Short mmCIF file of C-alpha atoms and ligand atoms in Angstrom, two decimals:
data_model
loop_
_atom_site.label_atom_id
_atom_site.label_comp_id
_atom_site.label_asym_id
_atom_site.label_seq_id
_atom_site.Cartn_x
_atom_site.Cartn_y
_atom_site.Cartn_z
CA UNK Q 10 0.00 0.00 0.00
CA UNK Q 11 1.10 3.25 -0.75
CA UNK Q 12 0.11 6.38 1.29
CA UNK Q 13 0.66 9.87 0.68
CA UNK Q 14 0.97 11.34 4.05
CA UNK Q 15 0.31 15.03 3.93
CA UNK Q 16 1.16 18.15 6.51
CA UNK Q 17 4.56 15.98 7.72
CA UNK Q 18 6.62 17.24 10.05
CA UNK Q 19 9.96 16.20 11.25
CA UNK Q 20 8.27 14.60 14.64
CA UNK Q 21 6.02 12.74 12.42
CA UNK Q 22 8.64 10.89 10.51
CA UNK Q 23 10.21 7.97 12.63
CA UNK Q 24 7.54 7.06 14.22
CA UNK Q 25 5.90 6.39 10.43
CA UNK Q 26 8.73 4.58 9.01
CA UNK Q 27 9.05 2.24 11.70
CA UNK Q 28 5.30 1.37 11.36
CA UNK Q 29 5.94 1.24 7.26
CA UNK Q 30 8.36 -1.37 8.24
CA UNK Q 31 6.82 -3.73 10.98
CA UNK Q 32 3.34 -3.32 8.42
CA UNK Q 33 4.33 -3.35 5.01
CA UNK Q 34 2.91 0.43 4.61
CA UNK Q 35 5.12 2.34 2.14
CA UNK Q 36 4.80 6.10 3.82
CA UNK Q 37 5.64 8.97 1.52
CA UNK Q 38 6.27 12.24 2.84
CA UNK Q 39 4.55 15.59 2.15
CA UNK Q 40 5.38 18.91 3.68
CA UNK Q 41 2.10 20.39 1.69
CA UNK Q 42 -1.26 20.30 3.83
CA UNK Q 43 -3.67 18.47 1.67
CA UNK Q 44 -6.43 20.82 0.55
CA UNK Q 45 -7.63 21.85 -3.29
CA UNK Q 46 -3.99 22.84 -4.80
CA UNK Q 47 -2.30 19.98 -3.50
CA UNK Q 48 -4.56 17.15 -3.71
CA UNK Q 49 -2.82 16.14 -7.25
CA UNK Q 50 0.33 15.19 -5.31
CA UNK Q 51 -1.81 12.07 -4.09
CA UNK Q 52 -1.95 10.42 -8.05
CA UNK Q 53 -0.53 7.21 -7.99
CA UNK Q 54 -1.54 6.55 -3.97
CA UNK Q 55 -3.45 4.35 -2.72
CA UNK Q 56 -4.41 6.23 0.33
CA UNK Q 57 -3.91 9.38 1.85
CA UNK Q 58 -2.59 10.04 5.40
CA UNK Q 59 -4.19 13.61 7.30
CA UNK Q 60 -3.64 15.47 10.26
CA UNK Q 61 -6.32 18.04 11.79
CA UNK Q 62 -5.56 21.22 9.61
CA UNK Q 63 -5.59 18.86 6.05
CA UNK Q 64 -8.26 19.77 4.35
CA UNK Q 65 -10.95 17.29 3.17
CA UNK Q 66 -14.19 18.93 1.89
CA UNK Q 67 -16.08 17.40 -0.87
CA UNK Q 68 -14.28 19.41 -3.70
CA UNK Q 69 -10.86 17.49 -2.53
CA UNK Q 70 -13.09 14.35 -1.86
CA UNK Q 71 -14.11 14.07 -5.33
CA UNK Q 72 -10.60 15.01 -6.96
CA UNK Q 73 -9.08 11.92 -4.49
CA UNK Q 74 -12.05 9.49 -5.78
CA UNK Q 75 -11.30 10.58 -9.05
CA UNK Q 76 -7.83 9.82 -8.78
CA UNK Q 77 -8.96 6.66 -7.99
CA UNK Q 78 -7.26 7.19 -4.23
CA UNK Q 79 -9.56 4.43 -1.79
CA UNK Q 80 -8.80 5.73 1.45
CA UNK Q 81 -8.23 8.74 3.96
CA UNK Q 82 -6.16 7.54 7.19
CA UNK Q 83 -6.75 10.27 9.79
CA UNK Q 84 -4.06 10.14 12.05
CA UNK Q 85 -5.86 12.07 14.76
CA UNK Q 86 -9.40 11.22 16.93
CA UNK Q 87 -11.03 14.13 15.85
CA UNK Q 88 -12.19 14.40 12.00
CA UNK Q 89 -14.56 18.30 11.86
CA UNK Q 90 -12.16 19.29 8.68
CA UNK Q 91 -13.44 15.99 6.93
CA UNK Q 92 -16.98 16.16 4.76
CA UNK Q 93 -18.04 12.84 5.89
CA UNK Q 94 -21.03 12.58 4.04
CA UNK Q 95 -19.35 13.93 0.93
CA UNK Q 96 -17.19 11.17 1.65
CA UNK Q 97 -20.08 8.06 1.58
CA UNK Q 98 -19.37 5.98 -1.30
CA UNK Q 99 -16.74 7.73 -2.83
CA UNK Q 100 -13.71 7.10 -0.45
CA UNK Q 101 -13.40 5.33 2.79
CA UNK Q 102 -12.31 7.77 6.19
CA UNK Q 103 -10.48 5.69 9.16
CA UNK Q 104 -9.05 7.61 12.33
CA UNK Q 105 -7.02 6.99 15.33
CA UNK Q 106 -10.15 6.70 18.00
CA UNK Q 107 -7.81 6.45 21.09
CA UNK Q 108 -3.95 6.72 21.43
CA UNK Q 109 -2.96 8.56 24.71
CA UNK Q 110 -5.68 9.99 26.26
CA UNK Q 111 -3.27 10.80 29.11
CA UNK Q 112 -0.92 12.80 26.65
CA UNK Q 113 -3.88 14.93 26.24
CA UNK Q 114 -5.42 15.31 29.52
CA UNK Q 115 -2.09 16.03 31.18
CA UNK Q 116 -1.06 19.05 29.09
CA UNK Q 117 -3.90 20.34 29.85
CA UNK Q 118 -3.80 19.90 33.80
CA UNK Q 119 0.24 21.01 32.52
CA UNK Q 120 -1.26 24.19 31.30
CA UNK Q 121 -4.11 24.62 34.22
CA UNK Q 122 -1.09 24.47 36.52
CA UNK Q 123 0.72 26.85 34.95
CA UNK Q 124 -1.38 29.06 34.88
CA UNK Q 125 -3.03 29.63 38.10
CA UNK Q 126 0.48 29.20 40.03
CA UNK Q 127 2.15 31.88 37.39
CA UNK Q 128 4.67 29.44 36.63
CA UNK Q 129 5.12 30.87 32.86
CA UNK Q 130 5.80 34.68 34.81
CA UNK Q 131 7.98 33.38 37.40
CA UNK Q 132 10.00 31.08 34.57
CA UNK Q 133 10.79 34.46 32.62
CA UNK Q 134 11.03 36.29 35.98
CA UNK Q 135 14.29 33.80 37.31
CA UNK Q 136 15.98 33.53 33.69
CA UNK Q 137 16.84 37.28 34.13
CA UNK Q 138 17.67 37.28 37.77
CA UNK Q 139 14.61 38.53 38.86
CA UNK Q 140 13.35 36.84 41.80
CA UNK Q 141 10.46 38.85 43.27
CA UNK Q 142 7.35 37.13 44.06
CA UNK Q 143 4.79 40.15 43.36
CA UNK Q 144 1.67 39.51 41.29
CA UNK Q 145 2.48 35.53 41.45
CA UNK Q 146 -0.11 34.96 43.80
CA UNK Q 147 -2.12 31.95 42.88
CA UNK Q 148 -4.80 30.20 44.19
CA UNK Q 149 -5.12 26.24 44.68
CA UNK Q 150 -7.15 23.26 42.95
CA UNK Q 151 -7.87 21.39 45.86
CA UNK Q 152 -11.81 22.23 46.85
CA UNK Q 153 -12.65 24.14 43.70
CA UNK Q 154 -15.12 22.38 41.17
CA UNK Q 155 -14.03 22.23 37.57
CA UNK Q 156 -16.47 21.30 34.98
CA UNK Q 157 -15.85 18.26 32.57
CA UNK Q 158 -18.02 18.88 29.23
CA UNK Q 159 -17.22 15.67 27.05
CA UNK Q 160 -16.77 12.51 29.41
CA UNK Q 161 -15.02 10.21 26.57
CA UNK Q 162 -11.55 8.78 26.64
CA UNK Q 163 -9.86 12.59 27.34
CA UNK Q 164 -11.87 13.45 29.30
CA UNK Q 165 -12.69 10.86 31.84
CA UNK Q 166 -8.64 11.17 32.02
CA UNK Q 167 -9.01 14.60 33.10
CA UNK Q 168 -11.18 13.87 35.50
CA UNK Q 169 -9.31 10.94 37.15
CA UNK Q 170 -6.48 13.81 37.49
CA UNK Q 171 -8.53 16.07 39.05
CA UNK Q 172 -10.02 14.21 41.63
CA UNK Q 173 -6.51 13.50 42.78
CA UNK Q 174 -6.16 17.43 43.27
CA UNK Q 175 -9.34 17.24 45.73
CA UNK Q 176 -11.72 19.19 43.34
CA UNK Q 177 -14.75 18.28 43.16
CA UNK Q 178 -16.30 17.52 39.39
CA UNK Q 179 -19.09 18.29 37.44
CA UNK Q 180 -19.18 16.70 33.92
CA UNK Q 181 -21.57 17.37 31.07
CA UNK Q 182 -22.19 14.86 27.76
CA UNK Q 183 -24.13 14.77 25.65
CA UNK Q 184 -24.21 11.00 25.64
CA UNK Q 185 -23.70 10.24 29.67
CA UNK Q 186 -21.77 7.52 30.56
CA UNK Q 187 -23.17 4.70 32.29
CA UNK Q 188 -20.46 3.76 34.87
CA UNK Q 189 -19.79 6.69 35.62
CA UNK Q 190 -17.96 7.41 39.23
CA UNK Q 191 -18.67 11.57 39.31
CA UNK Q 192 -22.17 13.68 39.10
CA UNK Q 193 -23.66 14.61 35.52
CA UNK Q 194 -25.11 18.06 35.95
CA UNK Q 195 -26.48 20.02 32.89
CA UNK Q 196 -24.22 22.51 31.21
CA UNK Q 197 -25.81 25.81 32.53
CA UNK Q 198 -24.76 24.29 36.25
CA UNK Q 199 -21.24 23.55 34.89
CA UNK Q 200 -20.94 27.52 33.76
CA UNK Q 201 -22.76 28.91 36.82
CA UNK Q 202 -20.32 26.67 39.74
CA UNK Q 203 -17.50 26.08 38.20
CA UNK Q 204 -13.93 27.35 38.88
CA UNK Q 205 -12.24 25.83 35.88
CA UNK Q 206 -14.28 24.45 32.60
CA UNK Q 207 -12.17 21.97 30.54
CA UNK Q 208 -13.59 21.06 27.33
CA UNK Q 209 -13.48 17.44 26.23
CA UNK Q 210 -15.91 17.17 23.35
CA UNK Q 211 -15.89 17.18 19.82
CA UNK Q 212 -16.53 20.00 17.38
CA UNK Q 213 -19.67 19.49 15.68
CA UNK Q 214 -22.73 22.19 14.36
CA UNK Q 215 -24.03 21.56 18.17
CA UNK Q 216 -20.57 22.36 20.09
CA UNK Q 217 -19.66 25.13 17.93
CA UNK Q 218 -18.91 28.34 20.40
CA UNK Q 219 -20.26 26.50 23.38
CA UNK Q 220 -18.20 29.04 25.16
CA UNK Q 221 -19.54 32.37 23.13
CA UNK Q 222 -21.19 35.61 24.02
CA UNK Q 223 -24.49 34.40 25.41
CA UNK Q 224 -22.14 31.94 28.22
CA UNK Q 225 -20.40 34.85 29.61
CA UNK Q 226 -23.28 35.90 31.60
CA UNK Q 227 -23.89 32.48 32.96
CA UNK Q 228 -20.05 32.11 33.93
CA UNK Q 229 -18.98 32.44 37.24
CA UNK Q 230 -16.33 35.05 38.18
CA UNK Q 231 -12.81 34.48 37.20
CA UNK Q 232 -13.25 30.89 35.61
CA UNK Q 233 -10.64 29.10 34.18
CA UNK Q 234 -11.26 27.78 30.54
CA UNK Q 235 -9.03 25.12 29.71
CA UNK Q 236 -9.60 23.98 26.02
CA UNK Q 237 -7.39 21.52 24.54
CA UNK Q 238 -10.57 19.89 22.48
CA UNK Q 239 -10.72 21.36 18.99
CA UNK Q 240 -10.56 25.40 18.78
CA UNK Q 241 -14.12 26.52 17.48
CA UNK Q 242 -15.87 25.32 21.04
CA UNK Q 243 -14.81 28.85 22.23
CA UNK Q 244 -15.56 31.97 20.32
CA UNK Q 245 -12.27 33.69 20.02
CA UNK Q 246 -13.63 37.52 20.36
CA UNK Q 247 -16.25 36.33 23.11
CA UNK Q 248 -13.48 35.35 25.45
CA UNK Q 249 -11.41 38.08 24.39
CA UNK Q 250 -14.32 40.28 25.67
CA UNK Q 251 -14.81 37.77 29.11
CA UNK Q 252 -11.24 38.22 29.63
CA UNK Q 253 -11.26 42.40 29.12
CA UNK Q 254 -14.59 42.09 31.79
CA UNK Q 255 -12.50 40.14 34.10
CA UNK Q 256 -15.65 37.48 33.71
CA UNK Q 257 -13.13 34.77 32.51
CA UNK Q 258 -9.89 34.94 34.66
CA UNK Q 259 -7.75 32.68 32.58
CA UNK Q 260 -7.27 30.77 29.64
CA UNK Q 261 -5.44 27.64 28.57
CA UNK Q 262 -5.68 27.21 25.23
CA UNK Q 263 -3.67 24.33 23.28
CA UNK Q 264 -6.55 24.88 20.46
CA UNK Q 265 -7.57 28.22 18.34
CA UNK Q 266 -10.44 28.97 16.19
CA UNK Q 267 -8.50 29.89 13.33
CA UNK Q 268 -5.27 28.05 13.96
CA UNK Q 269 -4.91 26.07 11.07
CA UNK Q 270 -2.50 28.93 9.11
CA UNK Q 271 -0.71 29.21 12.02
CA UNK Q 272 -0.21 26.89 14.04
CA UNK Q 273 2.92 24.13 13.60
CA UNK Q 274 3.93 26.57 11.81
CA UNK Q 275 7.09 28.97 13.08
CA UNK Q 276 5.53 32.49 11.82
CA UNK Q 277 7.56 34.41 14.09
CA UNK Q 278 9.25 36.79 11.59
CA UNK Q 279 5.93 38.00 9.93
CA UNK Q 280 3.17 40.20 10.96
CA UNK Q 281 0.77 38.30 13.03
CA UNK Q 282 -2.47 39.05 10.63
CA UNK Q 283 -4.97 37.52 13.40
CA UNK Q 284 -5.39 40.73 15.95
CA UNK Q 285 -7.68 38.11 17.86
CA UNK Q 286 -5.01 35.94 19.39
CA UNK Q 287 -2.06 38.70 18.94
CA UNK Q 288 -4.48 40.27 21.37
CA UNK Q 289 -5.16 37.18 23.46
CA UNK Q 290 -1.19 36.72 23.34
CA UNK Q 291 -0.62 39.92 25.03
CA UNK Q 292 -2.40 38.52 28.08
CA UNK Q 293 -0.86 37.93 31.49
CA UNK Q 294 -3.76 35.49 32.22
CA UNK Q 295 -3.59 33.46 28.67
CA UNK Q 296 -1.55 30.80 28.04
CA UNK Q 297 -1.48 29.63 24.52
CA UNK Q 298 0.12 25.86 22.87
CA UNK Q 299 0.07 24.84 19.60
CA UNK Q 300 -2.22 22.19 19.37
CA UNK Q 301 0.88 20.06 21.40
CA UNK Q 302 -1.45 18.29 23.68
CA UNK Q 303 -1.00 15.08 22.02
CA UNK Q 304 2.77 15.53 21.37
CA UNK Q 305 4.71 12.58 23.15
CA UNK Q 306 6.94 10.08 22.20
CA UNK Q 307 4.03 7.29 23.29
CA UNK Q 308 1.47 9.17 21.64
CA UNK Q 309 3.40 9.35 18.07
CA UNK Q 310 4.30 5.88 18.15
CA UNK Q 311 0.90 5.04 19.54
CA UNK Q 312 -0.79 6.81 16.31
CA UNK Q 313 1.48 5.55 13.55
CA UNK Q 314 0.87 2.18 14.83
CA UNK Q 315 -3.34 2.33 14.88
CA UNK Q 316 -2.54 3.96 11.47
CA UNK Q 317 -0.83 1.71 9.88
CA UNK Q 318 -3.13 -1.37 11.25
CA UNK Q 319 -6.00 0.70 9.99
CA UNK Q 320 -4.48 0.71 6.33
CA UNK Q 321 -3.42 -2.51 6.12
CA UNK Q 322 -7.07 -3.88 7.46
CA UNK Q 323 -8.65 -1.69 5.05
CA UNK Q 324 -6.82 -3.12 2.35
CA UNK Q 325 -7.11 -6.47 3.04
CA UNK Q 326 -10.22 -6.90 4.63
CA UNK Q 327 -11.97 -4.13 3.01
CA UNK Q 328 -13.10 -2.34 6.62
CA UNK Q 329 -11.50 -1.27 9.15
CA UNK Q 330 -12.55 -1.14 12.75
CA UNK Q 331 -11.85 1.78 12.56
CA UNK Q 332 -13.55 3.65 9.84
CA UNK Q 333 -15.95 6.20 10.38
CA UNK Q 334 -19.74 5.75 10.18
CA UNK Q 335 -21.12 8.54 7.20
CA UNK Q 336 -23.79 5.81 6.28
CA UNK Q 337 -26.76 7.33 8.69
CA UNK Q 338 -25.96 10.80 7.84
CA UNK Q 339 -26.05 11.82 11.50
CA UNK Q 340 -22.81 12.16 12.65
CA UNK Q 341 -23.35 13.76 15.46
CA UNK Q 342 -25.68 11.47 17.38
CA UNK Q 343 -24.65 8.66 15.36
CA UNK Q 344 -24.26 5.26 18.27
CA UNK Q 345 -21.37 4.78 15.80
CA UNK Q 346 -19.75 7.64 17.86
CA UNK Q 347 -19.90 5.31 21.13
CA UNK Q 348 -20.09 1.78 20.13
CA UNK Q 349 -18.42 1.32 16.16
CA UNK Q 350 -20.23 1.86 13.18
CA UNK Q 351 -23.92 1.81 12.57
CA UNK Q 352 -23.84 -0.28 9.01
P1 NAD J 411 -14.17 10.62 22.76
O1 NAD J 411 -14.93 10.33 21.51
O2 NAD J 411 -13.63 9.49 23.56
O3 NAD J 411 -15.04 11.53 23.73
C1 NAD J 411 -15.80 12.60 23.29
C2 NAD J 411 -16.97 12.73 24.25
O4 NAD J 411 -17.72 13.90 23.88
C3 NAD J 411 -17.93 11.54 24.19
O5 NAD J 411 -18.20 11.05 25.50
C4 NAD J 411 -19.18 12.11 23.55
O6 NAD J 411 -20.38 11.51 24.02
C5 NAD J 411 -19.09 13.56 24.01
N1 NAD J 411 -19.93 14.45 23.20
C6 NAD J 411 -20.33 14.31 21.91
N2 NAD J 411 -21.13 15.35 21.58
C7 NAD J 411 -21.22 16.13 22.67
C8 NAD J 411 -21.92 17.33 22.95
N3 NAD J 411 -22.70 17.92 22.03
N4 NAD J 411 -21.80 17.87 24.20
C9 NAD J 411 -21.04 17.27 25.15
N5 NAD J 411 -20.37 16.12 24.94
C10 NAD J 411 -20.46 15.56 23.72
O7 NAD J 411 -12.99 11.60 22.29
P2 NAD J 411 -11.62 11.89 23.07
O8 NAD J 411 -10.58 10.93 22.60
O9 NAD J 411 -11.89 12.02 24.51
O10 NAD J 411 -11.26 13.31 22.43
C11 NAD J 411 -12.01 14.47 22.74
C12 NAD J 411 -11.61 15.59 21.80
O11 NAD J 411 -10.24 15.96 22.07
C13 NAD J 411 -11.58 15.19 20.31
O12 NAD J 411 -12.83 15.43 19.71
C14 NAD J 411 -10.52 16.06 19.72
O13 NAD J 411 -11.16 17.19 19.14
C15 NAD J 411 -9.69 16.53 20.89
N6 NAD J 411 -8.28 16.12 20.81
C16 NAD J 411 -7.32 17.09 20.91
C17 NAD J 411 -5.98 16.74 20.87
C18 NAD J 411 -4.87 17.77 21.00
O14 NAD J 411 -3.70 17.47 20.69
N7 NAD J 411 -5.16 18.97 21.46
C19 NAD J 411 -5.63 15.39 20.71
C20 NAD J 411 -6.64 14.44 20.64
C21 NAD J 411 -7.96 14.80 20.69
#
């Protein structure tokens, strides 16, 4: 099988080749993001290999179909930037469901931490010999409620974390789950008692700004919002505004509405264009990664394995476990999105 794996970086590339190996897959490397201009670089493949920012709407859907390309290998969990239905019968989408959930949820308690004991002022601060401890003041997890909204893989990770911490939980899905060991509230009780909100659910129409202009009022004062889910649950200018009202006290963001032009990227000797997060980088209370929450060494190996395995199924089996269900059209409360696929 040959796969055209698009958006590579140099992280990406031993952990692929060592997977080509042990499965047969032959991995060729693409610097280009896949999107309209570049989809002709996949001729000749059998499959194509994506990352979150590839683009994969119906127009580059039908160009891989026509080039006769069977299959589009996610290597991620979440797949918003794919047309799914476009997809149905014209190529096959498989995705990494679960590699480290803990590679996730512990950047983001990383970034929590961070931020609400100053750690990225007083870093800066010591590095130039400056060792006062004014405006470091923090304040502690232990007692404080964070909300959980998505209670899947991530985010029951999350929450095993922060019960170590003492704080007491709140989670919200849409889709509870049943063995749950913490309360399910609904999500105006998660934004009315919560100290810190960590978002754990996947973008879809529904999520979309779950954390926009009409939340702020329901928030309580000086939350936390911790989102290292997909970028477009938060509405970039709304918590621009919560922060400027001191309504939202700090942000964690590993995720950004309009990150995919940015970040992975190293943009640092242009103009930043987006005066959005230029603004939201200026913040003492914002803390900002670049979509690195699932960057370890057991995460990368973890993915290019389920990737490869996913490939080589789908080739030779003509499924995969692991493909995504398109066939009922409702993606978003699809039992495919809990249990496998609904065809
Ligand atoms: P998962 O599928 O295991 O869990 C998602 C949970 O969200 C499920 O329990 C589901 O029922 C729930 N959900 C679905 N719709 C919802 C809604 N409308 N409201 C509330 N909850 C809803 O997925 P996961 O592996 O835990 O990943 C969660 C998200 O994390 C992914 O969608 C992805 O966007 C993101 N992610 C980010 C990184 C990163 O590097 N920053 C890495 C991996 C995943």
């Amino acid at each position: 099988m040959k796969i055209a794996l698009f958006d590579t970086k140099n992280y990406d590339i031993p952990a692929f080749q060592k997977a080509g190996r042990e499965k047969n897959v032959d991995f060729r490397f693409f610097e280009a993001k896949l999107g309209p201009d570049t989809a002709e670089l996949a001729r000749g493949f059998d499959g194509v290999c994506v990352f979150v920012n590839d683009t994969v709407d119906s127009r580059v859907i039908g160009m891989l179909a026509e080039m006769g390309v069977k299959l589009v290998a996610l290597r991620c969990a979440g797949y918003n930037n794919v047309d799914v239905r476009a997809a149905y019968g014209r190529v096959h989408v498989v995705h990494v469901p679960a590699y480290s959930p803990h590679a996730v949820a512990e950047h983001a308690f990383a970034l929590l931490l961070t931020s609400i004991r100053r750690i990225h002022k007083a870093y800066n601060r010591t590095r130039d010999f400056n060792f006062s401890l004014s405006g470091l003041t923090g304040f502690e997890l232990y007692g404080k409620t964070v909300g959980v909204i998505g209670t899947g893989r991530i985010g029951r990770a999350f929450i095993e974390i922060a019960k170590g911490f003492g704080m007491r939980v709140l989670a919200y899905d849409k889709f509870p789950a049943e063995d749950a060991d913490f309360s399910y509230v609904d999500l105006e009780t998660i934004f009315r008692e919560s100290d810190v909100i960590s978002l754990h659910c996947p973008l879809t129409g529904e999520t979309r700004h779950m954390i926009g202009r009409e939340t702020l009022g329901l928030l309580k004062k000086g939350v936390v919002i911790v989102n290292t889910s997909r970028g477009a649950l938060v509405d970039a200018e709304a918590l621009l505004e919560g922060i400027k009202s001191r309504v939202i006290g700090a942000a964690c963001l590993d995720v950004y509405e309009e990150e995919s032009d940015i970040f992975f990227e190293d943009v640092s000797g242009h103009i930043m264009e987006d005066d959005v997060l230029a603004r939201l980088l200026s913040m003492p209370n914002v803390i900002v990664t670049s979509h690195q929450a699932f960057l370890t060494g057991e995460a990368l190996s973890a993915i290019a394995e389920t990737t490869a395995e996913n490939i080589v199924e789908f080739f030779r089996d003509g499924f995969s476990k692991n493909e995504l269900c398109y066939r009922c059209g409702k993606i978003e409360s699809c039992r495919a999105l809990r249990e496998g696929k609904c065809f």
